[in-house]
mmCIF file of C-alpha atoms in Angstrom:
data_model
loop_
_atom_site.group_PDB
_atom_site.id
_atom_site.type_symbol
_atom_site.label_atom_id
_atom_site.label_comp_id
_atom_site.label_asym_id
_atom_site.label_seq_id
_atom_site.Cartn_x
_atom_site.Cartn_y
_atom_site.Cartn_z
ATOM 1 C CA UNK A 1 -19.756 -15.044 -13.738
ATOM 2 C CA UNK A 2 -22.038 -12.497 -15.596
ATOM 3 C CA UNK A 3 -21.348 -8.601 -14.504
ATOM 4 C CA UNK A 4 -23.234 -5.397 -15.559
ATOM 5 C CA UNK A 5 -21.242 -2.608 -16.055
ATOM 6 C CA UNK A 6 -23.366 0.258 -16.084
ATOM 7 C CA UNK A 7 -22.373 3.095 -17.820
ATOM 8 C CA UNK A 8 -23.689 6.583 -17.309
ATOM 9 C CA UNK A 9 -23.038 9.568 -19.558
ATOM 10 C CA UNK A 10 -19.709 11.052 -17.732
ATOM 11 C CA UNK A 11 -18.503 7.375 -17.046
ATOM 12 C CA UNK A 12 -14.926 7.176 -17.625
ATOM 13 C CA UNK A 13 -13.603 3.565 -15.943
ATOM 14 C CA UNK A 14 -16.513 1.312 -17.610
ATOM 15 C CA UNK A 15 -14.146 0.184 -20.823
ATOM 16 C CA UNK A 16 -11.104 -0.276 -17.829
ATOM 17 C CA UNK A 17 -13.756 -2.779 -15.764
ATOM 18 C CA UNK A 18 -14.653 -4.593 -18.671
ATOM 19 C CA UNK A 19 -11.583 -5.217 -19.757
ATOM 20 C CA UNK A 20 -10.320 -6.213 -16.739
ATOM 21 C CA UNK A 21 -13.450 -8.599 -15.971
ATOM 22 C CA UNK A 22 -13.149 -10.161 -19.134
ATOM 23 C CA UNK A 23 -9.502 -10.387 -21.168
ATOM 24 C CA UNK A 24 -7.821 -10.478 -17.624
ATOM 25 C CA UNK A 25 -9.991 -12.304 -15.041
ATOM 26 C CA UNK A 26 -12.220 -14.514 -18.252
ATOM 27 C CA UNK A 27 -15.459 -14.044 -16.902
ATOM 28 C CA UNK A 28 -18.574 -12.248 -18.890
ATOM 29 C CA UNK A 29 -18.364 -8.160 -19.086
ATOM 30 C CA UNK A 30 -21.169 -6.846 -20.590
ATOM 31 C CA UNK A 31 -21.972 -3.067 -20.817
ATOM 32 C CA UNK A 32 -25.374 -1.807 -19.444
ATOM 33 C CA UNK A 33 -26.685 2.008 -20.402
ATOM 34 C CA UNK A 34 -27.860 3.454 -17.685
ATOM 35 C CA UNK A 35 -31.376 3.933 -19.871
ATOM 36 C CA UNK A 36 -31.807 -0.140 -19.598
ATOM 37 C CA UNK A 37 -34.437 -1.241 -16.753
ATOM 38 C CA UNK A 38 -33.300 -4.885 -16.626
ATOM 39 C CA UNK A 39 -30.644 -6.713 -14.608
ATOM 40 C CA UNK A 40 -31.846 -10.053 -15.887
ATOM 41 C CA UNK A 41 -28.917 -12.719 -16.244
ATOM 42 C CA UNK A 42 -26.399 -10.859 -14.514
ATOM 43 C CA UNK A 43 -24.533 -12.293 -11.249
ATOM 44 C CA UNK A 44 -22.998 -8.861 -10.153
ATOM 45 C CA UNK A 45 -23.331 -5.494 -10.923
ATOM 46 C CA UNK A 46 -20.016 -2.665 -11.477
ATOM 47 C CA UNK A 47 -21.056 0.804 -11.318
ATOM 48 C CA UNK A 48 -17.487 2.122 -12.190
ATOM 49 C CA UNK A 49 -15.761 5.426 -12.236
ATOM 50 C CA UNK A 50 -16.170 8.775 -13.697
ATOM 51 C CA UNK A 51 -17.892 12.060 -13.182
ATOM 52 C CA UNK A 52 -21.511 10.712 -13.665
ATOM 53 C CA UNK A 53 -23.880 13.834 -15.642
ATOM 54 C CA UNK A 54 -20.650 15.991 -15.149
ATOM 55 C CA UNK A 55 -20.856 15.789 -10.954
ATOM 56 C CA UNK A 56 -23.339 18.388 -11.219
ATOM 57 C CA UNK A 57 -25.251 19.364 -8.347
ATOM 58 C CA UNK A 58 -23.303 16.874 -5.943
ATOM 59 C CA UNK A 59 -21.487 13.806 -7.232
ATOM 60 C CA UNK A 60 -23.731 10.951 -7.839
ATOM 61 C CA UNK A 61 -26.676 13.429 -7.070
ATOM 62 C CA UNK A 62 -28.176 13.193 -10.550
ATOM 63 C CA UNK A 63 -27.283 9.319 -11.477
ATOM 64 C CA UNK A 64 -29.171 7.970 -8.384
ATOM 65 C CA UNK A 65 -32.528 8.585 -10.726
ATOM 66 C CA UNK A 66 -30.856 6.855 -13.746
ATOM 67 C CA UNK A 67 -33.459 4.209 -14.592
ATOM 68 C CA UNK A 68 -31.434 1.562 -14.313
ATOM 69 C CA UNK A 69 -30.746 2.348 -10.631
ATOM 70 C CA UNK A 70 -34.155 1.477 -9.448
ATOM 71 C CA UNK A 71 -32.842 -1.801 -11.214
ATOM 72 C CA UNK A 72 -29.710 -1.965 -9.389
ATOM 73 C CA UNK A 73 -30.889 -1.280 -5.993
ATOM 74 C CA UNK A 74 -33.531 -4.179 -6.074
ATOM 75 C CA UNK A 75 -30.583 -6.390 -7.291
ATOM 76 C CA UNK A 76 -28.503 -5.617 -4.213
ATOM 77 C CA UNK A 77 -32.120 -5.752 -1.754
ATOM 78 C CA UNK A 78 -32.021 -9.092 -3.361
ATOM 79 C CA UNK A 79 -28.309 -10.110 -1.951
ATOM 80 C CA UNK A 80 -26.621 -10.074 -4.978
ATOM 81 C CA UNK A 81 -23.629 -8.566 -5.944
ATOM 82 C CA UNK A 82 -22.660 -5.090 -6.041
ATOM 83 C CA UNK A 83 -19.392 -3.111 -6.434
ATOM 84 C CA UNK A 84 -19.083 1.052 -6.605
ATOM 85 C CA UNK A 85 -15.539 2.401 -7.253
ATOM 86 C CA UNK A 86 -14.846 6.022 -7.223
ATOM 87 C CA UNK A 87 -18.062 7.836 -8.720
ATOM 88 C CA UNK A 88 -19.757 4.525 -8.210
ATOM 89 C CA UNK A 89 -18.846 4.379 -4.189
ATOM 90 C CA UNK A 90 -20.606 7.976 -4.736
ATOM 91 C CA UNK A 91 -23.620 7.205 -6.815
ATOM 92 C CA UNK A 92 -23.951 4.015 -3.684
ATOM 93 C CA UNK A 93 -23.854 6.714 -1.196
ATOM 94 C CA UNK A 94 -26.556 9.161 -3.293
ATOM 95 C CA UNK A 95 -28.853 6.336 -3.655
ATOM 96 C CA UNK A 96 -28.864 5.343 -0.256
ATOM 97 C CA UNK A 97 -27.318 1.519 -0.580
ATOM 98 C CA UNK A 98 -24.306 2.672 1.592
ATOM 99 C CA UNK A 99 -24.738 5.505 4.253
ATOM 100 C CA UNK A 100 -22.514 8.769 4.860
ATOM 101 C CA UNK A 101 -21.837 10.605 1.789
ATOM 102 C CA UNK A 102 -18.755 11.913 -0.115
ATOM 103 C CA UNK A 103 -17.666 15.197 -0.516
ATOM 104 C CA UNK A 104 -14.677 17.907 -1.413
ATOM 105 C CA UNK A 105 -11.088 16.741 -0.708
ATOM 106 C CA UNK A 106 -9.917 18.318 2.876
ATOM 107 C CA UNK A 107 -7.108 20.184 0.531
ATOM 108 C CA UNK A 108 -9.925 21.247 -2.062
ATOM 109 C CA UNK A 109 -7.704 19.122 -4.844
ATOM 110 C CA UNK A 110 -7.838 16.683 -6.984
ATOM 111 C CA UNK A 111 -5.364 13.570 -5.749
ATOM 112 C CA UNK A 112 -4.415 11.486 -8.452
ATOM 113 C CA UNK A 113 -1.468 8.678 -6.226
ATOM 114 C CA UNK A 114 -1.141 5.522 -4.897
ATOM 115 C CA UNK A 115 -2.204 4.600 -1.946
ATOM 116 C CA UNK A 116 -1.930 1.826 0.693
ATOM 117 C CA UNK A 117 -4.748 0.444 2.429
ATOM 118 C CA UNK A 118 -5.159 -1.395 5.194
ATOM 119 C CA UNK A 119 -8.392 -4.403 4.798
ATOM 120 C CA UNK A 120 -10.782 -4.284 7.610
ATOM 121 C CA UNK A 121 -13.339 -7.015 7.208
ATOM 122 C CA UNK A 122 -12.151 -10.191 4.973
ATOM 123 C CA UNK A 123 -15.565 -11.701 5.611
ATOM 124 C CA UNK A 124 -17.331 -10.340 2.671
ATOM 125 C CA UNK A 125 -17.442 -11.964 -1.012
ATOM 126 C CA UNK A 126 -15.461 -9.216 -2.032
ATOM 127 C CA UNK A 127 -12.218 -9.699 0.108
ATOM 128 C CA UNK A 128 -12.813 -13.591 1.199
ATOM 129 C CA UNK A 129 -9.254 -14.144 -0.464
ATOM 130 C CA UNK A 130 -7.097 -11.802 1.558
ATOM 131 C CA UNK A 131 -6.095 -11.590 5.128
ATOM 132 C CA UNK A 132 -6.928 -9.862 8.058
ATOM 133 C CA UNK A 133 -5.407 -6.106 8.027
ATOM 134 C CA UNK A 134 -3.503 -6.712 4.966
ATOM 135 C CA UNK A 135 -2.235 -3.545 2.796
ATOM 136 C CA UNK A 136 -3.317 -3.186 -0.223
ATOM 137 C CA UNK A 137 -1.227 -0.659 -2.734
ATOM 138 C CA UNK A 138 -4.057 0.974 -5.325
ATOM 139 C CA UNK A 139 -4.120 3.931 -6.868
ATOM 140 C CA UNK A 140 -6.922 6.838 -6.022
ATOM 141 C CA UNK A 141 -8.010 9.670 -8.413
ATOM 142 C CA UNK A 142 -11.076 11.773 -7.423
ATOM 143 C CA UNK A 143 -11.890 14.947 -6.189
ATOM 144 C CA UNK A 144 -14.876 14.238 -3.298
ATOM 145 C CA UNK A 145 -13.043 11.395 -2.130
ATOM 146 C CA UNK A 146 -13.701 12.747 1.616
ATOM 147 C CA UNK A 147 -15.849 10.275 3.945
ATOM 148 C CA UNK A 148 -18.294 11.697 5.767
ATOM 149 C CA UNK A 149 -21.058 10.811 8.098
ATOM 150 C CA UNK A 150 -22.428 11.773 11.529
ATOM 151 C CA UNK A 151 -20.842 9.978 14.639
ATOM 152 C CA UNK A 152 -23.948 7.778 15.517
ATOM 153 C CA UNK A 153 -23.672 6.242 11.589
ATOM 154 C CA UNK A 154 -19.535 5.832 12.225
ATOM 155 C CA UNK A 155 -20.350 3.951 15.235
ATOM 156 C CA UNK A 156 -22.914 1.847 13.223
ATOM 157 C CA UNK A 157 -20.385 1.056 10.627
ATOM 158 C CA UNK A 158 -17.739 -0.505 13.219
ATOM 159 C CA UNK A 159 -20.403 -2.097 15.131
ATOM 160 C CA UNK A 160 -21.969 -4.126 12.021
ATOM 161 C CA UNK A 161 -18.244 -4.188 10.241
ATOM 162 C CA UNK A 162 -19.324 -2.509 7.517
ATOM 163 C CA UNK A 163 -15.873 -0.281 7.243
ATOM 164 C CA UNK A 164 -13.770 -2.466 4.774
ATOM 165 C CA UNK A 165 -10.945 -0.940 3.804
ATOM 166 C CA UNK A 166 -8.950 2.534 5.561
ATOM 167 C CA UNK A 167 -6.670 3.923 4.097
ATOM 168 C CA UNK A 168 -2.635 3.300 6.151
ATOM 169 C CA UNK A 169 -2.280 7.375 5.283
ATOM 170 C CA UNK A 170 -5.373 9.781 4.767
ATOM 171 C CA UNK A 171 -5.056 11.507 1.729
ATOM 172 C CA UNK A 172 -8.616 13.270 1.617
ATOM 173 C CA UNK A 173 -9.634 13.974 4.690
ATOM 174 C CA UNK A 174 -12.082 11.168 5.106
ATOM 175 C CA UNK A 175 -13.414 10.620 8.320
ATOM 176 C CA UNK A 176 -11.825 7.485 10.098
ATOM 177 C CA UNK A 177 -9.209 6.912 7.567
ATOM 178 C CA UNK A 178 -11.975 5.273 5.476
ATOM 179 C CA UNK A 179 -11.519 4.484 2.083
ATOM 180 C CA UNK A 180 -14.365 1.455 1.163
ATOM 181 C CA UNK A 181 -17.699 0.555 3.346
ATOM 182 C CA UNK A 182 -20.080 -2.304 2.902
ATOM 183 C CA UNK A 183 -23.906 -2.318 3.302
ATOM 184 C CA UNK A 184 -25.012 -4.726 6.708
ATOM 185 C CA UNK A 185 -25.048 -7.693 4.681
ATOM 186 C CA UNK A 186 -21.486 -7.279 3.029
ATOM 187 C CA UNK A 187 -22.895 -8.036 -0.935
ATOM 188 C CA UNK A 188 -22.668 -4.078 -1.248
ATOM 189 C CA UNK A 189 -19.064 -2.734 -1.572
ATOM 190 C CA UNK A 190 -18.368 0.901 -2.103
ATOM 191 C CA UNK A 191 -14.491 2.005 -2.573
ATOM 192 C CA UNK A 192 -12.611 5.249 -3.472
ATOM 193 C CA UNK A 193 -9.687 3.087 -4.776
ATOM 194 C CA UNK A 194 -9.404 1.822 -8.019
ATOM 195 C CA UNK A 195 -9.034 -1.890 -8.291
ATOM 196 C CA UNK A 196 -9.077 -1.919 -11.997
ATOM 197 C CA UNK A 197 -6.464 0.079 -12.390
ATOM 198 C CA UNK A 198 -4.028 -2.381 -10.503
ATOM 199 C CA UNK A 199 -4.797 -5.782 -12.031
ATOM 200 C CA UNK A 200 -1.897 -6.033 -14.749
ATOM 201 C CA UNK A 201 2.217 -5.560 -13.810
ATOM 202 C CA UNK A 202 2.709 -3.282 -16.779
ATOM 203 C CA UNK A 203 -0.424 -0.591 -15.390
ATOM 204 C CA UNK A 204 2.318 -0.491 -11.769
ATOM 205 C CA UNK A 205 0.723 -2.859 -9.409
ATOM 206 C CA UNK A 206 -1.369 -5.939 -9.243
ATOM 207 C CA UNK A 207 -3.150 -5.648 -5.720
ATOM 208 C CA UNK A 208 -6.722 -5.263 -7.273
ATOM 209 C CA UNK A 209 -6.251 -9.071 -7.939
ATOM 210 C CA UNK A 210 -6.915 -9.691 -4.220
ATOM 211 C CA UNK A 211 -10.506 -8.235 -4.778
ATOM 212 C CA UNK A 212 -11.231 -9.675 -7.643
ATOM 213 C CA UNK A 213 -10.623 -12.958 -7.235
ATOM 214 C CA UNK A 214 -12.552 -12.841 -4.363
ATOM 215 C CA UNK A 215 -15.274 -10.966 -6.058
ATOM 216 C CA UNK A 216 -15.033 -13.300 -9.662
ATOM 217 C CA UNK A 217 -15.758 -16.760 -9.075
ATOM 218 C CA UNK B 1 -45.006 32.082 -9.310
ATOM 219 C CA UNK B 2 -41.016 31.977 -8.519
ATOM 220 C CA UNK B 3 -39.058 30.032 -5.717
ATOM 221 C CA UNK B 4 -35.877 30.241 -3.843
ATOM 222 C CA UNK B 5 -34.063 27.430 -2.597
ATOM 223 C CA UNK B 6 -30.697 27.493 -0.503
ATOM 224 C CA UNK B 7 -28.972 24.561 0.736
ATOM 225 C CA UNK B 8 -26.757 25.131 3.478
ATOM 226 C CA UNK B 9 -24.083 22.673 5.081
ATOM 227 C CA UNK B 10 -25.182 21.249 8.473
ATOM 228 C CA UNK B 11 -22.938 22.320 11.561
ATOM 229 C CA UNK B 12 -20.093 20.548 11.899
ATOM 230 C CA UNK B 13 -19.723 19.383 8.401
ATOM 231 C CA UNK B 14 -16.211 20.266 7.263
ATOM 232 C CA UNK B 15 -16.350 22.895 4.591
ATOM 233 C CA UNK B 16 -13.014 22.925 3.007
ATOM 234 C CA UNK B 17 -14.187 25.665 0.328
ATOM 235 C CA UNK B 18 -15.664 27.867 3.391
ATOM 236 C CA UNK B 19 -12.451 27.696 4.975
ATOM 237 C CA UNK B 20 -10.315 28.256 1.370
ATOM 238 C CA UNK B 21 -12.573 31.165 1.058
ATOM 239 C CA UNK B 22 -12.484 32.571 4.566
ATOM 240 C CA UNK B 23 -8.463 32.212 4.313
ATOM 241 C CA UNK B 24 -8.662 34.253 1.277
ATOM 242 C CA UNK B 25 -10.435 36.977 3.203
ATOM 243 C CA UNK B 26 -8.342 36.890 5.390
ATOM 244 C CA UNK B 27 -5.220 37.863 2.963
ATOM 245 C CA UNK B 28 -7.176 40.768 2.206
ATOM 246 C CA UNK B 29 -8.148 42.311 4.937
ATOM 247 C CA UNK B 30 -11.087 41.355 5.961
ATOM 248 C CA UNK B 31 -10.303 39.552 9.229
ATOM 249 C CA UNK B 32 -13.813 40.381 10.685
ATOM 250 C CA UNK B 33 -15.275 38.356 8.752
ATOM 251 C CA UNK B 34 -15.474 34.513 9.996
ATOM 252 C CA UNK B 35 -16.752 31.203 9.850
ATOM 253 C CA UNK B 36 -17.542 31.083 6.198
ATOM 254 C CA UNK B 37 -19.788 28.115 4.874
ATOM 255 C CA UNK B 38 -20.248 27.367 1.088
ATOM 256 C CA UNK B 39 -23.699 26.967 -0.130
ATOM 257 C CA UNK B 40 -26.502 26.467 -2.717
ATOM 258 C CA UNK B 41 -28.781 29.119 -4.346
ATOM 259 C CA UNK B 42 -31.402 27.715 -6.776
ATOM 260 C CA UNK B 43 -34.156 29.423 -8.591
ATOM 261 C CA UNK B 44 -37.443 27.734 -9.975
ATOM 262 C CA UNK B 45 -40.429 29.093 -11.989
ATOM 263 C CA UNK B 46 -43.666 27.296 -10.720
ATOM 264 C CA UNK B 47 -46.567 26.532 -13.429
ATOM 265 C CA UNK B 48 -49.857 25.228 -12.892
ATOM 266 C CA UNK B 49 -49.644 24.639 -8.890
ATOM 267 C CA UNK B 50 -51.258 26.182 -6.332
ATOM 268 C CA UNK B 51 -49.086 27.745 -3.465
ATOM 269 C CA UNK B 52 -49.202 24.898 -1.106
ATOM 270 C CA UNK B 53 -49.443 22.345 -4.070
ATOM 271 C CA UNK B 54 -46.160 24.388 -4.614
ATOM 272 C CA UNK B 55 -44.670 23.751 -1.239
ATOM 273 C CA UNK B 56 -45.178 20.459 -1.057
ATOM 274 C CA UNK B 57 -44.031 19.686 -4.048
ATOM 275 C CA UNK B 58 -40.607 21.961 -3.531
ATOM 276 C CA UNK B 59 -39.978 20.296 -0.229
ATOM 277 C CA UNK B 60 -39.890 16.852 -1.517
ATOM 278 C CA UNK B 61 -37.794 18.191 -4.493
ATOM 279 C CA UNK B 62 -35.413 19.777 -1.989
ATOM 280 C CA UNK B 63 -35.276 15.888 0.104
ATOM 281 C CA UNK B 64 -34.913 14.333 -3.016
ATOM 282 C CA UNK B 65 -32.266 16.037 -5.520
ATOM 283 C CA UNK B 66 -31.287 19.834 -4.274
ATOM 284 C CA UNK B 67 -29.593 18.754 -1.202
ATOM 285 C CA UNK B 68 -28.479 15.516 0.814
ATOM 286 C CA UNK B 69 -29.642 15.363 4.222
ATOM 287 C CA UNK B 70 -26.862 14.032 4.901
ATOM 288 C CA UNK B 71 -24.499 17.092 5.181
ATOM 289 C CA UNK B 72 -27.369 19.414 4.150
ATOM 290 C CA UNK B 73 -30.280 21.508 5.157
ATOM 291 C CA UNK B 74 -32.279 23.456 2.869
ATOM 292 C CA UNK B 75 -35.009 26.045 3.024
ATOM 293 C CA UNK B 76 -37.512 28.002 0.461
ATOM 294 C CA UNK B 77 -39.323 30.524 -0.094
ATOM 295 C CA UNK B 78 -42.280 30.966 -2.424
ATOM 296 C CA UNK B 79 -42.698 34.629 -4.508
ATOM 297 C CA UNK B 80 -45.685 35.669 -5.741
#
C-alpha cells in the first residue's frame, strides 16, 4: 500500500508514521509537503501529529487552507483512505471531513499518558482486525484533546456509528468519553491517540498494531 | 477604514480558561464578578473596498478562518 504523509510546518509525528508504515509494517511511506496539490498514486492518506502553523488561531484552523487539503478532502469524497491522529483528528475536524471540533483540555493542561480505550465500531477498514469493545492501551499527548459538539451531532454520531473509539477513563474532558470518530462512510478516521507511538515493544506497547494491520493491507 | 472582530464562545460550550480565570477572581476578591467566557479580539485595516464590499467580505472571513461555528459566534464592526 502507498500512504501520503503530509507534513505541515509545525508537524512533529510525520518521521514517527513513516517509519512505522514502512521499516515496521513494509508498505510505501512517502512524505507529502503540504505545498503539493497532488494525491496521485497514493492508496491512503496520514495527516499525523503536531502543532500545525504553531496552533495559532485554533488548532487545525490555519492548515485546513494548506493546498494540499483541497487535495486530501477530494481523496476521502472519493472513498479512499484517510487517517488524522492528534493535530490531524484536529485539522479533520477544521476542514469539515469529521464534525464537532476540538478544543482546551477540561483541566487547561497538557496530558502526556497512556490511555485505554475501549473500540466502538470494528466495521471500518481501520479496525476490521479487532473485536467488538476491545481495549486498546495507547498513549495520548495534546493539549485540545477535548471532544466537542452539539447534542443533535452526538446523536448523529451513535446513530450512523461514526464514534470509534472512547476512551475506558476520560482524561480531557471530551464529550461522551470520545477519543476517535469516523465520517458516515467509515474511510475517514480521526483519533486523539497515537497509534504510532505503540507499534514496537521497546517504545512500551504494541496496541497500534491492531489499527494498522487493519488499516495496511 | 479599520475593523473589529470578536469571537465569542456559544452558550453552553465549556470554557475551561473562563472558569480558570473566573476562579482566579475569585481568590482575589472579586466574587461579584461571574460567568467568565474567554474570547477573541481581532483588528483589520481595510484597503480598496467599499463599506459593504467590506462587510461582506469580513463576514465570510469571520465563517471561514476567525472563528468555528462550531463553538463560536462572532460579530464586527466597521470604523470609519
Amino acid at each position: 500500500m502507498k500512504i501520503a504523509i503530509i507534513v505541515f510546518p509545525g508537524s512533529n509525528c510525520d518521521a514517527d508514521c513513516h517509519d512505522v508504515v514502512s521499516r515496521v509494517y513494509g508498505h510505501s511511506a512517502t512524505y507529502v509537503w503540504h505545498k503539493e496539490t497532488s494525491l496521485a498514486g497514493f492508496d491512503g492518506v496520514i495527516l499525523p501529529g503536531g502543532f500545525s502553523y504553531g496552533d495559532y488561531l485554533r488548532t487545525g484552523a490555519i492548515a485546513k487552507f494548506s493546498p494540499i487539503m483541497r487535495e486530501v478532502i477530494s481523496f476521502a469524497n472519493k472513498g479512499r483512505l484517510v487517517l488524522g491522529i492528534c493535530n490531524g483528528f484536529q485539522i479533520l475536524v477544521e476542514s469539515g471531513l469529521l464534525p464537532g471540533v476540538l478544543i482546551r483540555n477540561k483541566n487547561l493542561r497538557f496530558i502526556c499518558d497512556w490511555v485505554n480505550l475501549k473500540t466502538v465500531n470494528v466495521q471500518i477498514p481501520f479496525t476490521q482486525k479487532m473485536s467488538q469493545d476491545q481495549i486498546l492501551k495507547l498513549p495520548i499527548a495534546h493539549m485540545e484533546g477535548n471532544y466537542y459538539a452539539d447534542e443533535a451531532t452526538l446523536k448523529n454520531l451513535w446513530d450512523k456509528n461514526q464514534v470509534v473509539f472512547q476512551y475506558v477513563d476520560n482524561p480531557n474532558g471530551s464529550l461522551q468519553n470520545i477519543a476517535g470518530i469516523c465520517n458516515e462512510t467509515g474511510n475517514v478516521l480521526g483519533m486523539m491517540p497515537h497509534p504510532e507511538r505503540a507499534s514496537e515493544e521497546v517504545l512500551g506497547g504494541t496496541d497500534g498494531h491492531f489499527l494498522f494491520n487493519s488499516f495496511l493491507k | 477604514m479599520k475593523a473589529k472582530v470578536m469571537v465569542t464562545l456559544k452558550e453552553g460550550v465549556l470554557d475551561p480558561q473562563g472558569q480558570a480565570i473566573e476562579g482566579a477572581l475569585r481568590s482575589l476578591g472579586y466574587e461579584e464578578f461571574k460567568n467568565v467566557r474567554q474570547g477573541k479580539f481581532f483588528e483589520l485595516t481595510i484597503q480598496g473596498l467599499n463599506k459593504g464590499c467590506a462587510e461582506k467580505k469580513l463576514g465570510e472571513i469571520c465563517q471561514k478562518l476567525l472563528s468555528n461555528t462550531v463553538i463560536e459566534n462572532y460579530r464586527f464592526e466597521i470604523l470609519d
